[in-house]
Coordinates of C-alpha atoms in Angstrom, one line a residue:
V1 CA 52.4 67.1 56.1
Q2 CA 54.2 70.6 54.7
A3 CA 51.9 72.2 52.3
T4 CA 53.2 73.6 48.7
W5 CA 52.2 76.7 48.0
H6 CA 50.9 78.0 44.8
Q7 CA 51.5 81.6 44.1
P8 CA 49.4 84.6 44.5
F9 CA 47.9 85.4 40.7
S10 CA 50.2 89.3 41.8
S11 CA 53.3 87.5 41.3
C12 CA 52.8 87.1 37.7
W13 CA 52.1 90.9 36.8
R14 CA 53.7 94.5 37.8
P15 CA 52.7 97.9 36.8
G16 CA 54.7 99.0 33.7
L17 CA 55.4 95.8 32.1
R18 CA 56.1 96.1 27.9
A19 CA 55.7 93.8 25.6
R20 CA 59.3 93.4 23.6
P21 CA 59.9 94.7 20.4
S22 CA 59.0 92.4 17.6
P23 CA 62.1 91.7 14.7
Q24 CA 60.2 92.7 11.8
G25 CA 60.8 96.4 12.1
A26 CA 59.9 99.0 13.6
G27 CA 56.5 100.0 12.2
A28 CA 55.2 96.6 12.5
S29 CA 57.3 96.8 15.9
A30 CA 55.1 99.9 17.4
L31 CA 51.8 99.0 16.2
G32 CA 52.1 95.1 17.8
A33 CA 53.2 96.9 20.9
M34 CA 49.9 99.3 20.5
A35 CA 47.4 96.3 19.8
R36 CA 49.7 94.2 22.9
E37 CA 48.9 97.2 25.4
E38 CA 45.5 97.8 24.1
M39 CA 45.0 94.1 25.1
A40 CA 46.6 94.1 27.7
L41 CA 44.9 97.1 29.0
P42 CA 41.3 95.5 30.0
L43 CA 43.1 92.3 31.7
M44 CA 45.3 94.2 34.2
M45 CA 42.0 96.2 35.0
A46 CA 40.1 93.4 35.7
L47 CA 42.7 91.5 37.6
P48 CA 42.4 93.0 41.0
L49 CA 38.3 92.3 40.4
M50 CA 39.4 88.9 39.5
Y51 CA 41.3 88.7 43.3
Y52 CA 39.0 90.6 45.0
S53 CA 35.3 87.9 43.7
L54 CA 37.8 84.7 44.1
M55 CA 39.1 85.5 48.0
R56 CA 35.4 86.9 48.4
C57 CA 33.9 83.7 47.4
G58 CA 36.2 81.7 49.6
R59 CA 38.7 80.1 47.2
S60 CA 42.0 82.0 48.2
L61 CA 44.8 81.8 44.7
V62 CA 47.5 81.1 47.6
L63 CA 46.2 77.1 48.5
P64 CA 47.7 74.5 49.9
A65 CA 48.7 71.0 48.1
G66 CA 45.7 68.9 47.7
R67 CA 43.9 72.8 47.0
R68 CA 42.3 72.3 50.1
G69 CA 38.8 74.9 50.6
F70 CA 38.5 77.8 52.6
R71 CA 36.1 76.4 54.7
E72 CA 35.6 72.6 55.1
I73 CA 34.8 70.0 57.9
R74 CA 37.9 67.4 57.9
A75 CA 37.8 64.9 60.2
I76 CA 37.7 60.9 61.0
Y77 CA 34.5 59.8 59.8
D78 CA 33.2 56.3 58.0
D79 CA 29.5 56.2 57.1
E80 CA 27.6 55.9 60.5
T81 CA 29.5 58.4 62.7
V82 CA 32.2 61.2 63.0
R83 CA 34.7 62.8 65.4
V84 CA 35.0 65.2 67.5
Y85 CA 37.1 66.8 70.1
Q86 CA 36.8 68.1 73.5
A87 CA 39.4 68.4 76.5
Y88 CA 38.0 68.4 79.9
N89 CA 39.6 67.5 83.9
D90 CA 40.0 64.2 85.3
A91 CA 37.3 63.5 87.4
I92 CA 34.6 63.8 84.5
A93 CA 36.9 62.2 82.0
D94 CA 36.9 59.1 84.1
A95 CA 33.6 59.2 84.6
A96 CA 32.2 59.6 81.2
V97 CA 34.7 57.1 80.1
A98 CA 33.9 54.7 82.3
G99 CA 30.5 55.0 80.8
N100 CA 30.0 55.9 77.9
S101 CA 28.6 58.8 77.5
F102 CA 27.9 62.5 80.1
R103 CA 25.6 60.8 82.2
A104 CA 27.7 59.4 84.8
P105 CA 29.8 63.3 85.7
M106 CA 26.3 64.8 85.4
E107 CA 24.7 62.8 88.1
R108 CA 27.6 62.6 90.5
G109 CA 27.7 66.5 89.9
L110 CA 31.1 66.6 87.5
W111 CA 29.1 67.8 84.7
S112 CA 26.5 70.3 83.6
P113 CA 23.9 70.8 80.5
R114 CA 23.1 73.5 81.3
R115 CA 26.7 75.4 80.0
M116 CA 28.3 76.2 76.7
T117 CA 30.3 73.7 75.0
W118 CA 32.1 73.6 72.2
I119 CA 32.8 70.3 70.2
K120 CA 35.2 70.4 66.9
P121 CA 36.5 67.8 64.4
S122 CA 40.3 69.3 64.1
A123 CA 42.8 67.1 66.2
V124 CA 45.1 69.5 65.9
W125 CA 42.6 72.6 66.8
M126 CA 42.2 70.6 69.5
A127 CA 46.0 70.5 70.6
Y128 CA 46.8 73.7 70.4
R129 CA 43.2 74.4 72.7
C130 CA 44.2 72.2 75.2
G131 CA 47.9 73.1 75.2
W132 CA 48.0 69.0 74.1
T133 CA 46.8 68.1 77.5
T134 CA 49.7 69.6 79.7
L135 CA 50.7 73.4 78.2
K136 CA 47.7 75.0 79.5
D137 CA 45.2 74.8 83.0
R138 CA 44.4 71.1 84.7
N139 CA 40.3 71.6 83.1
Q140 CA 42.2 70.6 80.0
A141 CA 44.3 67.7 81.5
R142 CA 42.5 65.3 79.2
V143 CA 41.2 65.0 75.6
L144 CA 37.9 63.2 75.0
A145 CA 37.0 62.2 71.2
L146 CA 33.0 61.7 70.2
D147 CA 32.3 58.6 68.2
V148 CA 29.4 60.8 67.2
S149 CA 26.0 60.0 64.6
R150 CA 26.9 61.2 61.5
P151 CA 22.8 62.1 60.4
G152 CA 23.1 62.9 63.6
F153 CA 26.1 65.7 63.5
E154 CA 24.7 67.2 60.3
Q155 CA 20.8 67.7 61.7
L156 CA 22.3 69.4 64.4
L157 CA 24.4 71.4 62.1
M158 CA 21.8 72.1 59.9
G159 CA 19.9 74.4 63.1
A160 CA 23.3 75.8 63.9
T161 CA 24.1 80.5 63.5
L162 CA 26.9 81.4 62.6
S163 CA 29.2 83.8 64.9
H164 CA 30.1 86.4 62.0
G165 CA 28.2 87.5 59.4
P166 CA 24.9 88.9 58.5
R167 CA 23.3 86.7 61.1
E168 CA 25.5 87.5 63.8
G169 CA 22.8 89.4 65.8
K170 CA 21.0 86.3 66.0
R171 CA 23.4 83.6 67.3
R172 CA 22.3 83.9 71.0
D173 CA 19.1 83.0 70.6
R174 CA 20.3 79.9 68.2
A175 CA 21.3 76.6 70.6
V176 CA 24.2 75.9 68.1
V177 CA 26.7 77.9 66.9
V178 CA 28.9 77.8 64.8
Q179 CA 33.0 79.6 64.6
W180 CA 35.3 79.3 61.1
D181 CA 38.5 79.7 62.9
P182 CA 42.3 79.6 60.7
E183 CA 42.9 75.9 60.4
R184 CA 45.7 74.9 62.5
V185 CA 48.7 72.4 61.5
M186 CA 51.4 71.3 63.4
D187 CA 54.9 72.7 64.0
P188 CA 57.9 72.1 65.4
R189 CA 59.5 75.0 65.1
A190 CA 56.6 77.4 66.5
T191 CA 56.6 79.6 69.5
P192 CA 55.3 78.0 73.0
E193 CA 52.2 80.2 72.8
E194 CA 51.2 78.2 70.0
V195 CA 52.2 75.5 71.1
F196 CA 53.8 73.7 68.6
T197 CA 50.9 74.8 66.0
K198 CA 50.5 77.6 63.2
K199 CA 47.7 78.7 61.6
L200 CA 46.5 78.3 57.8
V201 CA 45.3 81.8 57.5
N202 CA 44.0 81.4 54.1
V203 CA 41.9 77.8 55.7
R204 CA 38.9 77.6 58.0
S205 CA 37.9 74.9 60.2
I206 CA 34.6 74.3 62.5
Q207 CA 34.1 75.1 66.0
I208 CA 30.1 74.5 66.9
G209 CA 29.8 75.8 69.9
L210 CA 26.5 73.4 71.6
R211 CA 24.2 74.9 74.6
G212 CA 20.9 75.1 76.0
E213 CA 19.2 72.1 74.2
S214 CA 21.4 71.4 72.0
V215 CA 24.0 70.5 74.7
Q216 CA 21.3 67.2 76.3
T217 CA 21.9 65.5 72.7
L218 CA 25.4 64.9 74.4
L219 CA 23.5 62.3 76.9
N220 CA 21.5 60.9 73.8
P221 CA 23.1 57.5 73.4
S222 CA 21.9 57.5 69.8
F223 CA 23.9 60.1 69.3
V224 CA 27.9 59.7 71.2
R225 CA 27.7 56.4 70.3
R226 CA 31.9 56.0 72.0
V227 CA 33.7 58.1 74.3
T228 CA 37.9 57.4 74.2
D229 CA 40.0 58.5 76.3
V230 CA 42.3 59.8 73.4
T231 CA 45.0 62.1 75.8
P232 CA 48.5 59.9 75.5
A233 CA 48.7 60.3 72.1
F234 CA 48.0 63.9 72.9
R235 CA 51.0 63.8 75.0
A236 CA 53.1 61.1 72.9
A237 CA 52.7 63.2 69.6
V238 CA 53.8 66.5 71.4
G239 CA 56.7 64.2 73.0
A240 CA 57.5 64.0 68.8
L241 CA 57.0 67.7 68.5
S242 CA 59.3 69.2 71.0
G243 CA 61.9 66.4 71.1
S244 CA 66.0 66.4 69.1
P245 CA 65.5 66.3 66.5
P246 CA 61.4 66.7 65.7
D247 CA 59.6 63.7 64.1
L248 CA 56.7 65.6 62.6
E249 CA 55.4 61.9 60.7
A250 CA 55.6 59.9 63.8
A251 CA 53.6 63.3 65.7
G252 CA 51.1 62.6 62.6
A253 CA 50.9 58.5 63.0
L254 CA 50.0 59.1 66.8
L255 CA 48.0 61.5 66.7
W256 CA 45.2 61.0 63.6
P257 CA 44.8 55.9 63.9
R258 CA 43.0 56.7 61.1
P259 CA 43.2 59.9 58.5
E260 CA 41.7 62.8 59.3
V261 CA 39.9 64.0 55.3
E262 CA 37.7 66.7 54.3
L263 CA 33.6 65.4 55.0
P264 CA 31.9 65.3 52.1
V265 CA 28.8 67.8 52.8
P266 CA 25.3 67.8 51.4
A267 CA 24.5 71.2 49.2
A268 CA 22.3 72.7 51.9
L269 CA 23.5 72.4 55.1
R270 CA 26.7 73.4 52.6
A271 CA 24.2 76.2 52.2
A272 CA 23.2 76.5 55.6
L273 CA 27.2 76.8 57.2
E274 CA 28.2 79.4 53.9
M275 CA 30.8 77.3 53.4
D276 CA 31.7 78.3 49.4
C277 CA 31.4 82.3 50.6
S278 CA 33.6 83.6 52.7
G279 CA 32.2 86.5 53.9
E280 CA 35.3 88.6 54.2

């Protein structure tokens, strides 16, 4: 899916721009030009403030098609569940899928609820993080999709603290940490370090860090409803991206069995996650 970019405000205005003379005579032309310049001056002075204000509140003037928000949660979801992803080694993945739970790998000493873990709803971000399961280390050789309770997901986030911002110093005391990172999209022309993805610098994707008691929620069957091994889909998608010629449409169809769209977020949760102001 290719983005269509709107022109930034700065491309529509240049310092020193002057009005064209009026055809109604030199005197009228001069007076008209002076009036127009007097009216234009406050506007020109206000433009940088307008631009800064919009950027500050998370609405860049350069937006991709669909006018995506600066901070948003995009996911595969329905009324009951939200899909998030994690990458694991073969042993943990096999045990978790077989038991539809992380209790089995925990009981075998393969998985520990005492370690901090990160979940993310963006499939492309997961692909970047694990190198599509084939381009990085063996401990990220498998991707599991966790369909978690939607009310539980929202409740988990209500107790989160942000990794950057005024509350940054308190994050070590919190069981849930939220980090807003630049969204990533598939790009067959990207460098090997970017693993067939690129940043969307004006869109932020949510990363959710769990530690302590919050990791225990992954053992709760009322929270984690389904554990699905989606590794074959990730590997097939990168195969389409790296093919000759690359097939971006096929890669998208393989990666997303259903559309990954913006999740409606209640107002209280939007405020808690500071979704309507970038803070940058």
